[in-house]
Coordinates of C-alpha atoms in Angstrom, one line a residue:
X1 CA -1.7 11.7 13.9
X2 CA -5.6 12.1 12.7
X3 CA -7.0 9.2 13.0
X4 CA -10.7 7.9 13.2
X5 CA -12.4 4.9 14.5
X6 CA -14.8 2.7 12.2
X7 CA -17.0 -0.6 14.4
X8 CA -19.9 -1.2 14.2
X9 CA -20.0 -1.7 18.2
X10 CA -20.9 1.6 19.9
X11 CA -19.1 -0.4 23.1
X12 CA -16.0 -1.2 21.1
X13 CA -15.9 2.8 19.4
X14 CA -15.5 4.2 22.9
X15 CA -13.4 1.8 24.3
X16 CA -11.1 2.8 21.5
X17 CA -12.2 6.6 22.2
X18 CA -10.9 6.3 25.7
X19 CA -7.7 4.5 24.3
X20 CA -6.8 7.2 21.6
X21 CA -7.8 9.9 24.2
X22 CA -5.0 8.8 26.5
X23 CA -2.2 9.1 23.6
X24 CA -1.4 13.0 23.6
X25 CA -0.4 12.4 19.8
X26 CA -3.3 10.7 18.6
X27 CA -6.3 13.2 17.6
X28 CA -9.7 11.4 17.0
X29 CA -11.1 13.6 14.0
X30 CA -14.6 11.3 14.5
X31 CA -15.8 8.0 14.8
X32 CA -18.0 5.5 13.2
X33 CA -20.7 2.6 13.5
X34 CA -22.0 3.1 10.1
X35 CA -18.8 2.1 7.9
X36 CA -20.1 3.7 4.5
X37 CA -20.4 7.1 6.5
X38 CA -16.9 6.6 7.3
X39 CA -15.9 5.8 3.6
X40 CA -17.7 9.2 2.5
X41 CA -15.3 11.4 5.4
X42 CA -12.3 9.7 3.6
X43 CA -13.3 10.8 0.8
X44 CA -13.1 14.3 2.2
X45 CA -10.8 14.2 4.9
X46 CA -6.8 14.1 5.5
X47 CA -7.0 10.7 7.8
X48 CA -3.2 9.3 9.2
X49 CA -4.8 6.3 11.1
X50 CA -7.8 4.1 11.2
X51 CA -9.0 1.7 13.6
X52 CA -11.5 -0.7 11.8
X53 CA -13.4 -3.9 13.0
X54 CA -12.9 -6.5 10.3
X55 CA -16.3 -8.1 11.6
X56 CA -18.9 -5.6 10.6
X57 CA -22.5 -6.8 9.2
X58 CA -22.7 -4.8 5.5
X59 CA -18.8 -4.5 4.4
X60 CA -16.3 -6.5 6.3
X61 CA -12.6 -4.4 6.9
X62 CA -11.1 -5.7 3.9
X63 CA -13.6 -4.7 1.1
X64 CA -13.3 -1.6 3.3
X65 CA -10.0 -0.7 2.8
X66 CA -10.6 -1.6 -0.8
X67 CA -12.7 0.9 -1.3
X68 CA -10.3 3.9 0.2
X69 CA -7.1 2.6 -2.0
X70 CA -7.4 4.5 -5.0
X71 CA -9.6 7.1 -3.7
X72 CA -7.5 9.1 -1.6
X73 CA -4.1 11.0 -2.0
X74 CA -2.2 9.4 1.0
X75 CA -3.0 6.0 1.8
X76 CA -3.3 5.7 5.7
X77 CA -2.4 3.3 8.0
X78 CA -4.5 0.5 9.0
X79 CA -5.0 -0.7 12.6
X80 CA -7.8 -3.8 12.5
X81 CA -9.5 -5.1 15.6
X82 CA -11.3 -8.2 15.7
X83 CA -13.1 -10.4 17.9
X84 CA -12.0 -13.5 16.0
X85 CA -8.6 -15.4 16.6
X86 CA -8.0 -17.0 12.9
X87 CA -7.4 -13.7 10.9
X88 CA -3.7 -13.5 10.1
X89 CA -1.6 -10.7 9.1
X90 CA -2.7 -10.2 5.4
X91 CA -3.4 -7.3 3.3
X92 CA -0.4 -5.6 4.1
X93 CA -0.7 -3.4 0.7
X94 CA -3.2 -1.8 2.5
X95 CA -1.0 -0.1 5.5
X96 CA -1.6 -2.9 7.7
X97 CA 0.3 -2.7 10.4
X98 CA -1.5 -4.7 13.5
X99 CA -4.6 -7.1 14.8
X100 CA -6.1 -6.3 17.8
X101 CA -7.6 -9.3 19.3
X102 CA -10.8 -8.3 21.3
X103 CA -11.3 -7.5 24.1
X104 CA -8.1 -5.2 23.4
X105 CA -5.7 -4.5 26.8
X106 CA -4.3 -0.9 26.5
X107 CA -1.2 -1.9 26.3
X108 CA -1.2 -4.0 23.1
X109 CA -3.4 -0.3 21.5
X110 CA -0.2 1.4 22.8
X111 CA 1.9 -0.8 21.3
X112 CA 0.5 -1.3 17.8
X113 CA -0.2 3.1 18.3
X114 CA 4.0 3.1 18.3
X115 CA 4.4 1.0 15.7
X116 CA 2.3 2.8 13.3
X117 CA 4.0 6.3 14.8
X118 CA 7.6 4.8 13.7
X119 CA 6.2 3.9 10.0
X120 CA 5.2 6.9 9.9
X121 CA 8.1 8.6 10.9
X122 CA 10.0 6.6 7.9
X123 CA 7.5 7.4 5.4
X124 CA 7.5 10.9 5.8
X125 CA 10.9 11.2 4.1
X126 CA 9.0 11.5 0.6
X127 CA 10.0 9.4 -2.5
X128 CA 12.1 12.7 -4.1
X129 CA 10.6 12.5 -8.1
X130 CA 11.0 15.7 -9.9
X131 CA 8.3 16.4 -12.5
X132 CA 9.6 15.8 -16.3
X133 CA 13.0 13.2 -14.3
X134 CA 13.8 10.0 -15.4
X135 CA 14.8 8.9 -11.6
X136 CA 13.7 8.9 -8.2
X137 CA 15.6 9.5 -5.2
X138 CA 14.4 6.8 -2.3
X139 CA 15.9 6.1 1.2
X140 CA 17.7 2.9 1.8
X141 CA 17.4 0.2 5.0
X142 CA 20.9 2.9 5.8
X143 CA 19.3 6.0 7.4
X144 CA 20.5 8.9 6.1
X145 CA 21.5 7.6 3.0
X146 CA 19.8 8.6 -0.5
X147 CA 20.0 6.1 -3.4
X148 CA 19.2 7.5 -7.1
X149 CA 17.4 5.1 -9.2
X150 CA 16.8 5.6 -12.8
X151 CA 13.9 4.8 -14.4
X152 CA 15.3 3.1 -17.1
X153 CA 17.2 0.4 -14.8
X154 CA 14.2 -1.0 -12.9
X155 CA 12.7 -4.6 -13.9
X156 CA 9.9 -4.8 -11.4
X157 CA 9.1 -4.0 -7.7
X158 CA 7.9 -6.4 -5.3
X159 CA 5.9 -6.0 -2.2
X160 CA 5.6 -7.4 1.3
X161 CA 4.2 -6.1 4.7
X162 CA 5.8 -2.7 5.3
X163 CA 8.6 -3.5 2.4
X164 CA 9.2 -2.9 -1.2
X165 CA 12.0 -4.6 -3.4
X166 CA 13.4 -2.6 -6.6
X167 CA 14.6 -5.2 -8.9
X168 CA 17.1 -3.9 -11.1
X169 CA 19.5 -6.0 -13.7
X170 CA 22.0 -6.4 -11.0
X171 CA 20.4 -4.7 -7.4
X172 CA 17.8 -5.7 -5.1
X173 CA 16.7 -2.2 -3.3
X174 CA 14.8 -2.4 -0.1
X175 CA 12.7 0.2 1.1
X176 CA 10.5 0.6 4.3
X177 CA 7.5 1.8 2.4
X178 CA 4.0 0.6 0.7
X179 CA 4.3 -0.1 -2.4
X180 CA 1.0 2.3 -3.3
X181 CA 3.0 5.1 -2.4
X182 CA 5.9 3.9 -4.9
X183 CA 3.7 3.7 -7.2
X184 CA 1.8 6.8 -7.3
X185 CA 5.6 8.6 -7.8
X186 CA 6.3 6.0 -10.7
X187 CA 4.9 7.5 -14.6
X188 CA 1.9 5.3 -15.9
X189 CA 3.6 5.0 -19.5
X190 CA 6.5 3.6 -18.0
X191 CA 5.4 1.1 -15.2
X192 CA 1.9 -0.7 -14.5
X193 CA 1.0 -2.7 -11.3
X194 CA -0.6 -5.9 -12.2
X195 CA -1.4 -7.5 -8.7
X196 CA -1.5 -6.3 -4.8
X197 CA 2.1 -7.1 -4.8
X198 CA 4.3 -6.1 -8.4
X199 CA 5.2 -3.6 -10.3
X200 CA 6.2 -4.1 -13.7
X201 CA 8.6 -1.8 -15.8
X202 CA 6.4 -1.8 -19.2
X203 CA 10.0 -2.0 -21.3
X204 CA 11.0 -4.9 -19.6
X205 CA 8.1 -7.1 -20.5
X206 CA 9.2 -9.8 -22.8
X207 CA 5.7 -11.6 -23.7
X208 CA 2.7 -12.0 -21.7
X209 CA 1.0 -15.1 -22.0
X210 CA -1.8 -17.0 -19.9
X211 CA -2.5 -14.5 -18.0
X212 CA 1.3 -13.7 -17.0
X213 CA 3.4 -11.3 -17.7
X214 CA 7.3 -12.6 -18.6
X215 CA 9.9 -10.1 -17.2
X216 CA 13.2 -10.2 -18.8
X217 CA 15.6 -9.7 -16.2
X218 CA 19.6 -10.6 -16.9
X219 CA 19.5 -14.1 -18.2
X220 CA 16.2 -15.3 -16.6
X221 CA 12.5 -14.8 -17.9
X222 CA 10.1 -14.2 -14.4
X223 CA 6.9 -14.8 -14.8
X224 CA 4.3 -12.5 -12.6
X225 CA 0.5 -13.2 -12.5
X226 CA -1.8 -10.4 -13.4
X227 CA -5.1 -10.0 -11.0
X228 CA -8.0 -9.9 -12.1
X229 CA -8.9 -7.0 -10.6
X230 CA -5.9 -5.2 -11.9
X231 CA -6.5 -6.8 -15.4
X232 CA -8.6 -3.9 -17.1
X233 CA -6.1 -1.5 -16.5
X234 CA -3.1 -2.8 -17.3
X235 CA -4.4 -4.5 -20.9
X236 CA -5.7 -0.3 -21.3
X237 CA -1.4 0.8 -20.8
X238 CA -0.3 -1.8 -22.9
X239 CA -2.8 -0.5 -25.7
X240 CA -1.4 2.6 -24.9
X241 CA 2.2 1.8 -24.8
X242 CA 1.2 0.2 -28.5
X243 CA 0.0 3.0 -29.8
X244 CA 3.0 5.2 -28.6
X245 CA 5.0 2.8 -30.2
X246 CA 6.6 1.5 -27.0
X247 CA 5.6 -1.6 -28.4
X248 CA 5.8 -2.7 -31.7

């Protein structure tokens, strides 16, 4: 795996350096103390992994990985480090797979190193979409076992941690994967994420009111808030899907 290191602690950086050096897998393309430097090789670089302080002084680890989603093909995976106790396991749309807790013992890096390694190895079963199909192939909690889903069947999606649920009229679908990477193989004119954590089938949208958007799903009507930083662009699809006269 490419990964790079982003803290603002020179001390910390080769620390990790010394870590990742002894993980024959693991090759550390460069490292950073200056995290807007490190946003810029993102921008231009295949990255896998990324070790980030969340306590930095100009951008904290969050807005950070903020500013890579959306900006690059493949999301990556997320390792934070922290010298602060109270941070809990949030932000998990973001490839978050561990916390590191300062100073870290090599064995919890090895650890939260082979947990990342066995997403990995999950993820890299691609979501099977052919260009112009109304369906995606994904792989179920059953290994070995590819499940078609049409297009047309799906009500939302739902994400948590290193999970996504496909809600159709009758199915719940699990998936180990992130639910950016579902939805950069789902059309635009079809589906719209609306917060960190859904995805909303466009046709299945029965009003949206108060800032919510009422899913019709068998006999119940779900109501899913849109974020306000997802607001812009989903009010832009539905003007779209108005003047395509998906809705009338």
């Amino acid at each position: 795996m490419k990964c790079i290191i982003v803290d603002d602690e020179a001390l910390a950086v080769d620390l990790l350096a010394k870590y990742v050096g002894l993980i024959p897998d693991l090759n550390l393309l460069d490292s950073f103390t200056d995290p807007f430097k490190a946003l810029q090789y993102i921008y231009n670089n295949e990255v896998d992994l990324i070790f980030l302080d969340i306590d930095m002084p100009d951008i904290d680890g969050f807005d950070f990985m903020q500013l890579v989603e959306g900006k690059v093909k493949l999301l990556p995976f997320f390792i934070l480090t922290t010298g602060q106790p109270q941070y809990s396991l949030d932000g998990y749309e973001f490839n978050v797979t561990s916390y590191l807790l300062k100073p870290i013992p090599k064995e919890k890096f090895i650890k939260a190193v082979q947990k990342v390694a066995q997403l990995k190895s999950t993820y890299s079963l691609p979501l099977n979409k052919e260009v112009g199909s109304d369906y995606i192939f994904v792989q179920t909690e059953n290994k070995g076992k590819l499940l078609r889903v049409n297009f047309k069947d799906i009500n939302y999606v739902e994400g948590e941690k290193n999970n996504i649920s496909i809600y159709t009229e009758n199915d719940r679908i699990v998936l180990s994967r992130n639910l950016k990477d579902l939805e950069d193989q789902l059309p635009k004119h079809l589906f719209a994420r609306i917060n960190r954590s859904y995805i909303i089938s466009i046709d299945k949208i029965s009003s949206i009111e108060n800032e919510k958007v009422i899913i019709q799903r068998k006999d119940k009507h779900i109501p899913i808030n849109i974020g306000i930083t997802f607001k812009e662009r989903f009010y832009k699809q539905i003007e779209s899907a108005i003047f395509t006269k998906k809705i009338l």
